[in-house]
Tab-separated table of C-alpha atoms and ligand atoms in Angstrom:
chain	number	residue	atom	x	y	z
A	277	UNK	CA	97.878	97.916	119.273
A	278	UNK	CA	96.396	99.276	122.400
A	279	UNK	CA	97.061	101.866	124.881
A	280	UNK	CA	95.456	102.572	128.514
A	281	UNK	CA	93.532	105.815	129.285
A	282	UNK	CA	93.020	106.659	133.192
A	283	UNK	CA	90.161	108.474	133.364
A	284	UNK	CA	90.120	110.265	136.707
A	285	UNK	CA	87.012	112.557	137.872
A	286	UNK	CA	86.082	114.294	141.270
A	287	UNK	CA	82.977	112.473	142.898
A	288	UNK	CA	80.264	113.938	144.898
A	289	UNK	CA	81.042	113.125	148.477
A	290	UNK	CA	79.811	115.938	150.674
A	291	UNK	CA	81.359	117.983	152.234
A	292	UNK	CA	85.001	117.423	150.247
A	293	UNK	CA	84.718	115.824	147.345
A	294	UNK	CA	87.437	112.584	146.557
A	295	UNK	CA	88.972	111.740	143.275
A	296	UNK	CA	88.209	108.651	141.428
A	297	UNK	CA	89.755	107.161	138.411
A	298	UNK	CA	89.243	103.629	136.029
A	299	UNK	CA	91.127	102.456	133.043
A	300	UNK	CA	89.827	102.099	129.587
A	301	UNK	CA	91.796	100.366	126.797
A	302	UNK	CA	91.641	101.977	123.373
A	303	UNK	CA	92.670	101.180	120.528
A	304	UNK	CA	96.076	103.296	119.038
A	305	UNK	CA	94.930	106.065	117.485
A	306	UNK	CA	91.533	106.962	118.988
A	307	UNK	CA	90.497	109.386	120.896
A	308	UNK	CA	89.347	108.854	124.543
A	309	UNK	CA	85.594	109.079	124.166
A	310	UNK	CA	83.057	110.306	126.684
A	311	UNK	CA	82.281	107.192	128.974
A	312	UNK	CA	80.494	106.390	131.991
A	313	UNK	CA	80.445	104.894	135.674
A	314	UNK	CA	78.319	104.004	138.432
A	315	UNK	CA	77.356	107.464	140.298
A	316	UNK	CA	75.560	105.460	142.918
A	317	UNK	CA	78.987	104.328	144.184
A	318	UNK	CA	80.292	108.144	144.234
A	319	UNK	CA	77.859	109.903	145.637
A	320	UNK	CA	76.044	110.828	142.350
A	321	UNK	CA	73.488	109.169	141.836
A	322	UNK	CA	70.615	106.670	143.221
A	323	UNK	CA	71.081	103.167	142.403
A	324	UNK	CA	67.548	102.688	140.386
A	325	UNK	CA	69.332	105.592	138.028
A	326	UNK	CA	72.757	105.174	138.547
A	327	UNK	CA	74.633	106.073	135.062
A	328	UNK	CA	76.766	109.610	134.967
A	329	UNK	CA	78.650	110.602	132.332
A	330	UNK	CA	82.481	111.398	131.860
A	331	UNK	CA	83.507	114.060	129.335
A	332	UNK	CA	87.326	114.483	128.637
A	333	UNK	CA	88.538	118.154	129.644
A	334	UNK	CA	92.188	117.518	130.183
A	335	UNK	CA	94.605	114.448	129.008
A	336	UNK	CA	98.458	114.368	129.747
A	337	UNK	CA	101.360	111.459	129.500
A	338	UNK	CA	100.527	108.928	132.106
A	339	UNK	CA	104.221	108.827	134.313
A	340	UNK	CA	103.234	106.052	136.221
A	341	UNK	CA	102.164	103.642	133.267
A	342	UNK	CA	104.165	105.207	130.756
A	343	UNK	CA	104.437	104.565	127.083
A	344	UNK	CA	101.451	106.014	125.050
A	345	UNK	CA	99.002	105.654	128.341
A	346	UNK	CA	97.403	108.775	129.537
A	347	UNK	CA	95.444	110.297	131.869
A	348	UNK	CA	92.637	111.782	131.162
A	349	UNK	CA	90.856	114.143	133.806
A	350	UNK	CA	86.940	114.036	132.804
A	351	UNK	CA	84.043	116.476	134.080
A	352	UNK	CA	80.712	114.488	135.029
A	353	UNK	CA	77.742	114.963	133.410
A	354	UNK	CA	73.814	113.809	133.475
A	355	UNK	CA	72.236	111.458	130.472
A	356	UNK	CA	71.531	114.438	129.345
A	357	UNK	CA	75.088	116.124	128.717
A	358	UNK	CA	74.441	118.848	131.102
A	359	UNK	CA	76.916	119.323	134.275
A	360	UNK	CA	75.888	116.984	136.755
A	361	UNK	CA	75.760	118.846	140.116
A	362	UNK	CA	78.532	118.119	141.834
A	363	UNK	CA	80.428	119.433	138.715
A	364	UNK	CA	81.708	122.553	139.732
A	365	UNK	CA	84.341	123.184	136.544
A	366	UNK	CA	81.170	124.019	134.640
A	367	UNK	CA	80.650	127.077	136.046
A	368	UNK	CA	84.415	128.254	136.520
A	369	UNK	CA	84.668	127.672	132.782
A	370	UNK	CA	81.397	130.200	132.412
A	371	UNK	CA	83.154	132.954	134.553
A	372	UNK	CA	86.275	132.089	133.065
A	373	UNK	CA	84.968	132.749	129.600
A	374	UNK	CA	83.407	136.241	130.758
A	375	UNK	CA	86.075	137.842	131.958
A	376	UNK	CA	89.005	136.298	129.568
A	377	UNK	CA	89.955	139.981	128.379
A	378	UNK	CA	91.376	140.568	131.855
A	379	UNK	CA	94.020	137.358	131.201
A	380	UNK	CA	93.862	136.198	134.909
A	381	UNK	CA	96.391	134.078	136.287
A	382	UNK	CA	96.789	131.328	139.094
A	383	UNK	CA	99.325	129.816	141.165
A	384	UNK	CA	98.438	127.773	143.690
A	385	UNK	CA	100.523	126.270	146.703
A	386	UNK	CA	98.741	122.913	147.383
A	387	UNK	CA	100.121	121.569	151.098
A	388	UNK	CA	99.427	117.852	152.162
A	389	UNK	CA	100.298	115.569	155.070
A	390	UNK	CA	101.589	112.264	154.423
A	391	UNK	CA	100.076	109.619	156.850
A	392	UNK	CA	101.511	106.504	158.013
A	393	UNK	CA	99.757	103.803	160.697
A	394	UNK	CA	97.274	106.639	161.641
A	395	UNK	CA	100.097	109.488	161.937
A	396	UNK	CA	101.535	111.569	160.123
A	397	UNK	CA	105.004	110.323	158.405
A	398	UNK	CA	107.697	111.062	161.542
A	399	UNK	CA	105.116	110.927	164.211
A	400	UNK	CA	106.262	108.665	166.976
A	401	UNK	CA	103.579	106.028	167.674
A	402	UNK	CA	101.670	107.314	170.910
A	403	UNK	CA	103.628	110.562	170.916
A	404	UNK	CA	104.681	113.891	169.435
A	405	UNK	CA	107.930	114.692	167.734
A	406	UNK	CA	109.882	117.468	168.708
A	407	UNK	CA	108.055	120.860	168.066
A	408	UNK	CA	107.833	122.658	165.230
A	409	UNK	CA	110.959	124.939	164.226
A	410	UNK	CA	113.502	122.989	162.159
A	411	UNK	CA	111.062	121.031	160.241
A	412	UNK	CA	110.174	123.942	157.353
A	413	UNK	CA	112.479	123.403	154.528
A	414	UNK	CA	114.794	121.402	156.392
A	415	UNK	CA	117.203	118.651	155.847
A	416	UNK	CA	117.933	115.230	157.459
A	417	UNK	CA	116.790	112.038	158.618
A	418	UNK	CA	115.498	113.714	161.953
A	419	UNK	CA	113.714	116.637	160.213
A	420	UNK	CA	112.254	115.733	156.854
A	421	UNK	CA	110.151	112.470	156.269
A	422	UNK	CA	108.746	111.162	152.874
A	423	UNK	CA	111.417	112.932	150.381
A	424	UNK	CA	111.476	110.139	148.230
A	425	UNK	CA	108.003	110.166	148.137
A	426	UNK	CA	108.272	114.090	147.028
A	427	UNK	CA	110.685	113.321	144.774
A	428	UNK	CA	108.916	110.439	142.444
A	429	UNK	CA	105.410	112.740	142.502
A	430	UNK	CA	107.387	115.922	141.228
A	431	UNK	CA	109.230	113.973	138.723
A	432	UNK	CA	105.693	112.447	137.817
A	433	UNK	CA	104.239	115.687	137.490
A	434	UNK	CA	107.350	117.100	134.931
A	435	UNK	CA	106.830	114.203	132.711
A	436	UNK	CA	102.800	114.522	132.760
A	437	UNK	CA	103.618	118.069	131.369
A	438	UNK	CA	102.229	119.551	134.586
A	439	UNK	CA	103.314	123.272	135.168
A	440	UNK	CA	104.807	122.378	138.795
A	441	UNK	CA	106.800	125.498	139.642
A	442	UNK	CA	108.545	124.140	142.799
A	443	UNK	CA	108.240	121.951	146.176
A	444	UNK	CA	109.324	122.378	149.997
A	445	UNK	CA	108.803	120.579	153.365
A	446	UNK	CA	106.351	122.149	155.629
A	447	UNK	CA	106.463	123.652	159.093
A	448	UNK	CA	104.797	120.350	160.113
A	449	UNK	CA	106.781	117.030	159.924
A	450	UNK	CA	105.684	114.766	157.278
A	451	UNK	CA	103.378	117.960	155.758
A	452	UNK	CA	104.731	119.484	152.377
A	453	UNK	CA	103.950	121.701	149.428
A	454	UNK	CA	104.221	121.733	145.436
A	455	UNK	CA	102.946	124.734	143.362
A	456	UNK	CA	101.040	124.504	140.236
A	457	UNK	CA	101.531	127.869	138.282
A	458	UNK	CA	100.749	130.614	137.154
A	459	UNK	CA	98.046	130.014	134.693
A	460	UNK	CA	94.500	130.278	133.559
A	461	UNK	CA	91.530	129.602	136.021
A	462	UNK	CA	90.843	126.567	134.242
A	463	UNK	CA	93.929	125.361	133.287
A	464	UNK	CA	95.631	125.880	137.034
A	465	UNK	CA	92.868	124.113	138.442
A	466	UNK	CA	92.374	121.392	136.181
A	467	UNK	CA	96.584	120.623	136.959
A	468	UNK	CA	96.157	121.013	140.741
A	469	UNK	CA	93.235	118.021	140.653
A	470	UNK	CA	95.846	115.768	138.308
A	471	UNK	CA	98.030	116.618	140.063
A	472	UNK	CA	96.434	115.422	143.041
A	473	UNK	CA	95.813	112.225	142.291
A	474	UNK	CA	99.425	111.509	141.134
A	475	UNK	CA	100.324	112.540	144.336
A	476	UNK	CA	98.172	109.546	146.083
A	477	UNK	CA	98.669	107.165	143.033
A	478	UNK	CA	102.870	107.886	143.332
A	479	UNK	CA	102.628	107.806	147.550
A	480	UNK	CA	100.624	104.306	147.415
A	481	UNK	CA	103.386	102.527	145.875
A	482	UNK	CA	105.061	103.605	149.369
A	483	UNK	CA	102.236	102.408	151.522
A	484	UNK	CA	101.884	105.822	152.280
A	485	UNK	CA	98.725	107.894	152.373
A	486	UNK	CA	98.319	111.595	151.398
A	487	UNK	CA	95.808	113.908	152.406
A	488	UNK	CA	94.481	117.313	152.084
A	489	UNK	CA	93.011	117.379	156.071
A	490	UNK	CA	93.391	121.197	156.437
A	491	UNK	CA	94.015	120.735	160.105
A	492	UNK	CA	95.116	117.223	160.770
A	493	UNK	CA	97.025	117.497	164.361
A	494	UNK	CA	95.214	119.254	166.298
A	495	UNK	CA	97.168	121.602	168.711
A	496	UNK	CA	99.962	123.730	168.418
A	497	UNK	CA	100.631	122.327	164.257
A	498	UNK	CA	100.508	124.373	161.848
A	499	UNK	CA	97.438	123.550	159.445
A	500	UNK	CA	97.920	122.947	155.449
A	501	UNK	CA	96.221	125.580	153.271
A	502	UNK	CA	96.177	126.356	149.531
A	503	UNK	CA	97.092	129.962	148.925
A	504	UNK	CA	96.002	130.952	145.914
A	505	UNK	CA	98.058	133.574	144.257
A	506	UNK	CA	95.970	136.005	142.151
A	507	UNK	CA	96.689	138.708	139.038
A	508	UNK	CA	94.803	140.014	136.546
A	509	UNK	CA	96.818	141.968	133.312
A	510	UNK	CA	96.015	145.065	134.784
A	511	UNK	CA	97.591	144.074	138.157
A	512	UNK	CA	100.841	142.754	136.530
A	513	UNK	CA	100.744	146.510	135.159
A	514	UNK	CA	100.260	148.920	138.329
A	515	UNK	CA	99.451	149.078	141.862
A	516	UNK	CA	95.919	150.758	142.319
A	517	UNK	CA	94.429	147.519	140.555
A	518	UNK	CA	95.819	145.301	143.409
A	519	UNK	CA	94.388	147.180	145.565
A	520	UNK	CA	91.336	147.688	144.214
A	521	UNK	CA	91.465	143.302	144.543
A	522	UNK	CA	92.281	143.087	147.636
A	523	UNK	CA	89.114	145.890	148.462
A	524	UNK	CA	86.821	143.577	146.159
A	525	UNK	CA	88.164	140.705	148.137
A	526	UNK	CA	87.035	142.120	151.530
A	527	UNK	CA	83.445	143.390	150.368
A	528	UNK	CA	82.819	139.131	149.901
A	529	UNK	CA	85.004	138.105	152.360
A	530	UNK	CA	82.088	135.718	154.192
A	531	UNK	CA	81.086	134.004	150.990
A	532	UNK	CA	84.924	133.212	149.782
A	533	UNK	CA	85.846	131.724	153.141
A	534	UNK	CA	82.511	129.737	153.363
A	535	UNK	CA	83.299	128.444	150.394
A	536	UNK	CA	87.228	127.757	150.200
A	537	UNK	CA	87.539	124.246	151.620
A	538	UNK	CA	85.019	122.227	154.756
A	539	UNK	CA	86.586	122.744	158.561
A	540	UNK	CA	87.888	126.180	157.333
A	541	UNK	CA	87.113	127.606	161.337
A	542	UNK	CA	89.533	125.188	162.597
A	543	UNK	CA	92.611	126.172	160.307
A	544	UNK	CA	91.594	130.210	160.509
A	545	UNK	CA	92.249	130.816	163.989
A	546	UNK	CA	94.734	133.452	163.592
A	547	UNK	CA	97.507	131.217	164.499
A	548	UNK	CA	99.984	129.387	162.773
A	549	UNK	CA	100.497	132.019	159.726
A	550	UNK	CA	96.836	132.581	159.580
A	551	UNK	CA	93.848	135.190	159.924
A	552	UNK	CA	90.667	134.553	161.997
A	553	UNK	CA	88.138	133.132	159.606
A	554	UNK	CA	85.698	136.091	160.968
A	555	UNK	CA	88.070	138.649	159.983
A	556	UNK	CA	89.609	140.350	156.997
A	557	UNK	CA	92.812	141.959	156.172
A	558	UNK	CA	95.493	142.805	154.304
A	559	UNK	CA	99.298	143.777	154.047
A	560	UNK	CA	102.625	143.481	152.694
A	561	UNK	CA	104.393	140.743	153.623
A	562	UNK	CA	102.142	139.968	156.155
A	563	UNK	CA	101.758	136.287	156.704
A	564	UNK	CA	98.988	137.152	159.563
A	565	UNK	CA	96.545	139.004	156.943
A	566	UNK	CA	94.542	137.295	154.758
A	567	UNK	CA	95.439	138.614	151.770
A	568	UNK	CA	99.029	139.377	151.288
A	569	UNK	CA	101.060	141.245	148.997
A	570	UNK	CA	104.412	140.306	148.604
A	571	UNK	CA	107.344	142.950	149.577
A	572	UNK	CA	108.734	142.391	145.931
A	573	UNK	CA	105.078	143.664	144.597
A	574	UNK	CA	105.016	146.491	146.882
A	575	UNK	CA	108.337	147.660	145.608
A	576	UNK	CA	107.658	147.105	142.191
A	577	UNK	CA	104.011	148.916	142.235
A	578	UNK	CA	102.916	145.976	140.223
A	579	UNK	CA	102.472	141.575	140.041
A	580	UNK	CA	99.978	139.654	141.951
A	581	UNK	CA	98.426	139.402	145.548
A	582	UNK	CA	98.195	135.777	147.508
A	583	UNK	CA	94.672	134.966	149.137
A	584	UNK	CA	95.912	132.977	152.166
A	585	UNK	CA	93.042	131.937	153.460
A	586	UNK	CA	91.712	128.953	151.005
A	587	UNK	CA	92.052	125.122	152.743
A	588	UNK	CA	94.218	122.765	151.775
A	589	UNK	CA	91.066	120.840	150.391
A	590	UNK	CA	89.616	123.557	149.021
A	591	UNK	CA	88.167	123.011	144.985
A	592	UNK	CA	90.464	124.927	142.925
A	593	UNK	CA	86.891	125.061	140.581
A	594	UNK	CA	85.649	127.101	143.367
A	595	UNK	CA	88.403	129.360	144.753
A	596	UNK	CA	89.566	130.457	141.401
A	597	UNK	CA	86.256	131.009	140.018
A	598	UNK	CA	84.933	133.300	142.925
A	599	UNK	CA	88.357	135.342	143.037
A	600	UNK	CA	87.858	136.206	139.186
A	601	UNK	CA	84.269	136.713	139.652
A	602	UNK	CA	84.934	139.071	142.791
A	603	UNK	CA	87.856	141.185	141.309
A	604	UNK	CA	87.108	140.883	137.318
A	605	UNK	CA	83.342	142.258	138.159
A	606	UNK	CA	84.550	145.226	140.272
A	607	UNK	CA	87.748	146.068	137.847
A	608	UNK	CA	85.730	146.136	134.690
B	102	ADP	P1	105.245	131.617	149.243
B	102	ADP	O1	106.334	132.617	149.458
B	102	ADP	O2	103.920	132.141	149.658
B	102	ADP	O3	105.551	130.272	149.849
B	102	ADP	P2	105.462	130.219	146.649
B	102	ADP	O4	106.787	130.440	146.013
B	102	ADP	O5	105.210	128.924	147.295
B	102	ADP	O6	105.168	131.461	147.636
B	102	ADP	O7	104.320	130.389	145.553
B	102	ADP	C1	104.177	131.536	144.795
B	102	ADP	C2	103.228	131.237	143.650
B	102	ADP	O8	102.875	132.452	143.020
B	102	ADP	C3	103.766	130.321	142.584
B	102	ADP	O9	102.829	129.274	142.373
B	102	ADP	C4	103.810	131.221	141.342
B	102	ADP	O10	103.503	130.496	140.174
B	102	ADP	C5	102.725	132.222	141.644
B	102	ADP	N1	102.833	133.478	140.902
B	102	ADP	C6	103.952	134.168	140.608
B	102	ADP	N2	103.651	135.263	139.885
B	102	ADP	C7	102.304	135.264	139.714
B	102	ADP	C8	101.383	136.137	139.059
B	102	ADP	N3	101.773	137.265	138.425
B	102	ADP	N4	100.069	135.819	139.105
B	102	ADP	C9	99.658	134.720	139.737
B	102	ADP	N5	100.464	133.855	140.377
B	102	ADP	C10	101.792	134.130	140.372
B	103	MN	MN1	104.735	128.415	149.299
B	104	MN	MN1	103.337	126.751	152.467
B	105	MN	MN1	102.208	131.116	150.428
C-alpha cells in the first residue's frame, strides 16, 4: 500500500515569497525523503542549473486528503545540502538554538482577505459596501462573508494538529484572522506557513482566493497585519523584563519594520489601529503604539507584549527570529 505526501515549501519570489507544494507517493511505512524540484520555475534557480533540494522540517495529517496522507512542509536547500538563499528558517533555527534557555514563545494573529472576481468577498462589483463599523466580529448575511470558508480551514487546521488558538472576522468585509499559538520560534512559524497554505488549498475548493495583501483596498480600510505576540520566561515572570523588550525593540526599530513584510509604508500610516512606520512607541492597551502591552499584563506585572507592526505577509522566519535576537541579546 501507498500513501500521498504533500510536500509544500516557500519559493523565492522577490519581494514576498509564495508557497508551493507537489505530491509524492510512498510506499506505507517510509519516511518522506529529501526530494527535489525545478527552482528555475520558483525563482531559485537558473534553468542551465535548475535542481534545489527539499528537506522535511515539519509533517502533519493531511485534512484535505485524509487517511494516512500528510503534509510535509520542507526547507530548500543547494546540491550541496546547505540553505539555499531564499531559505530563511535556517537562520531562525540558529538564533533559535542560541537563546533556547530564555524559552521564548509566539503567537501570531495571521489576517487575510478573501477575494472574489477581483474584490474582496462582499464587495459590490464597481462599488463599495457600506463602511466599516459592523463588520469586526459580526454576524449575518449583510456583515460577514466567507464563514464557511473559515469554518472548513479551522477545522482543517484542528485535524492537521495545528495549534490554532482561535478565529474572528475583521474590521474589513471579507478580511479575517486565525491565531497560531503560543509556541517556539520555530515551531509557531513553521504552523503559520502550513497553515497558510491550507487556508488557499481549503478556500480553492470555493473558487475563492486568499491573500496576505497587507493593504488591499486602498482608502479608508483597515489593512491586515500579523501581530506577533512576544514573551520570553523571564517576561511571563515580572514586569521590568517587558520593558526592557519593548526598549530593545525601539533601539532596532528601522531594521524590524524594514524587514516585517514588502509595502509595510502603506499599512503603517498611523491609521486604522496602526503606528507610522517612521515612528516608535509603546503602551498599554494602546492599539495606536507599536508595541502594545495588554491591560491584563499591566495588571498582572507579568505575560507577554504584542509587536503590532509586522504585515500580514510578513515571514514568520523573519519576524520571530529578529524579535528573539533583539530582546534575548539585550536580556542576557
Ligand atoms: P488581540 O486582542 O490582539 O486580537 P488575539 O487574541 O487575537 O489578541 O491573540 C493573542 C495571541 O497572543 C494568541 O495567539 C495567544 O496565543 C498569544 N499569547 C498569549 N499568551 C502569550 C504569551 N505568554 N507569549 C506569547 N504569546 C502569547
Ligand atoms: Mn487578534
Ligand atoms: Mn486582528
Ligand atoms: Mn492583535
Amino acid at each position: 500500500m501507498t500513501y500521498k505526501a504533500e510536500y509544500i515549501w516557500i519559493d523565492g519570489t522577490q519581494p514576498t515569497a509564495r508557497l508551493r507544494s507537489k505530491t509524492k507517493v510512498l510506499a506505507d511505512g517510509a519516511e518522506p525523503p529529501l526530494w527535489g524540484f525545478d527552482g528555475s520555475s520558483t525563482n531559485q534557480a537558473p534553468g542551465d542549473n535548475s535542481d534545489c533540494v527539499l528537506r522535511p522540517v515539519f509533517s502533519c495529517p493531511d485534512p484535505v486528503r485524509g487517511g494516512n496522507d500528510v503534509l510535509v512542509l520542507a526547507e530548500v536547500l543547494g546540491i550541496d545540502l546547505t540553505p539555499h538563499p531564499s531559505n530563511t528558517r535556517a537562520a531562525l533555527e540558529n538564533v533559535a538554538r542560541k537563546y533556547a534557555a530564555a524559552e521564548p514563545l509566539f503567537g501570531l494573529e495571521q489576517e487575510y482577505t478573501f477575494f472574489k472576481d477581483g474584490r474582496p468577498l462582499g464587495f459590490p462589483a464597481g462599488g463599495y459596501p457600506a463602511p466599516q463599523g459592523f463588520y469586526y466580529c459580526g454576524v449575518g448575511a449583510d456583515e460577514v462573508h466567507g464563514r464557511d470558508i473559515v469554518e472548513a480551514h479551522l477545522d482543517a487546521c484542528l485535524e492537521a494538529g495545528l495549534l490554532i488558538s482561535g478565529i474572528n472576522a475583521e474590521v474589513m468585509p471579507g478580511q479575517w484572522e486565525f491565531q497560531v499559538g503560543p509556541l517556539s520560534p520555530l515551531a509557531v512559524s513553521d504552523q503559520l506557513w502550513t497553515a497558510r497554505w491550507l487556508l488557499y488549498r481549503i478556500a480553492e475548493n470555493y473558487d475563492v482566493a486568499a491573500t496576505l495583501d497587507p493593504k488591499p483596498v486602498k482608502g479608508d480600510w483597515n489593512g491586515a497585519g500579523c501581530h506577533t505576540n512576544f514573551s520570553t520566561k523571564a517576561m511571563r515572570e515580572g514586569y521590568d523584563p517587558i520593558v526592557a523588550a519593548c526598549e530593545a525593540l525601539g533601539a532596532k526599530a528601522d531594521e524590524h519594520v524594514r524587514n516585517y513584510g514588502a509595502g509595510i509604508e502603506n499599512r503603517l500610516t498611523g491609521m486604522h489601529e496602526t503606528a507610522m512606520w517612521t515612528e516608535f512607541s509603546y503602551g498599554v492597551s494602546d492599539r495606536g503604539a507599536s508595541i502594545r502591552i495588554p491591560w491584563q499584563v499591566a495588571q498582572d506585572k507579568k505575560g507577554y507584549i504584542e509587536d503590532r507592526r509586522p504585515n500580514a505577509n510578513a515571514d514568520p522566519y523573519v519576524v520571530t527570529r529578529l524579535i528573539t535576537e533583539t530582546v534575548c541579546s539585550a536580556q542576557l
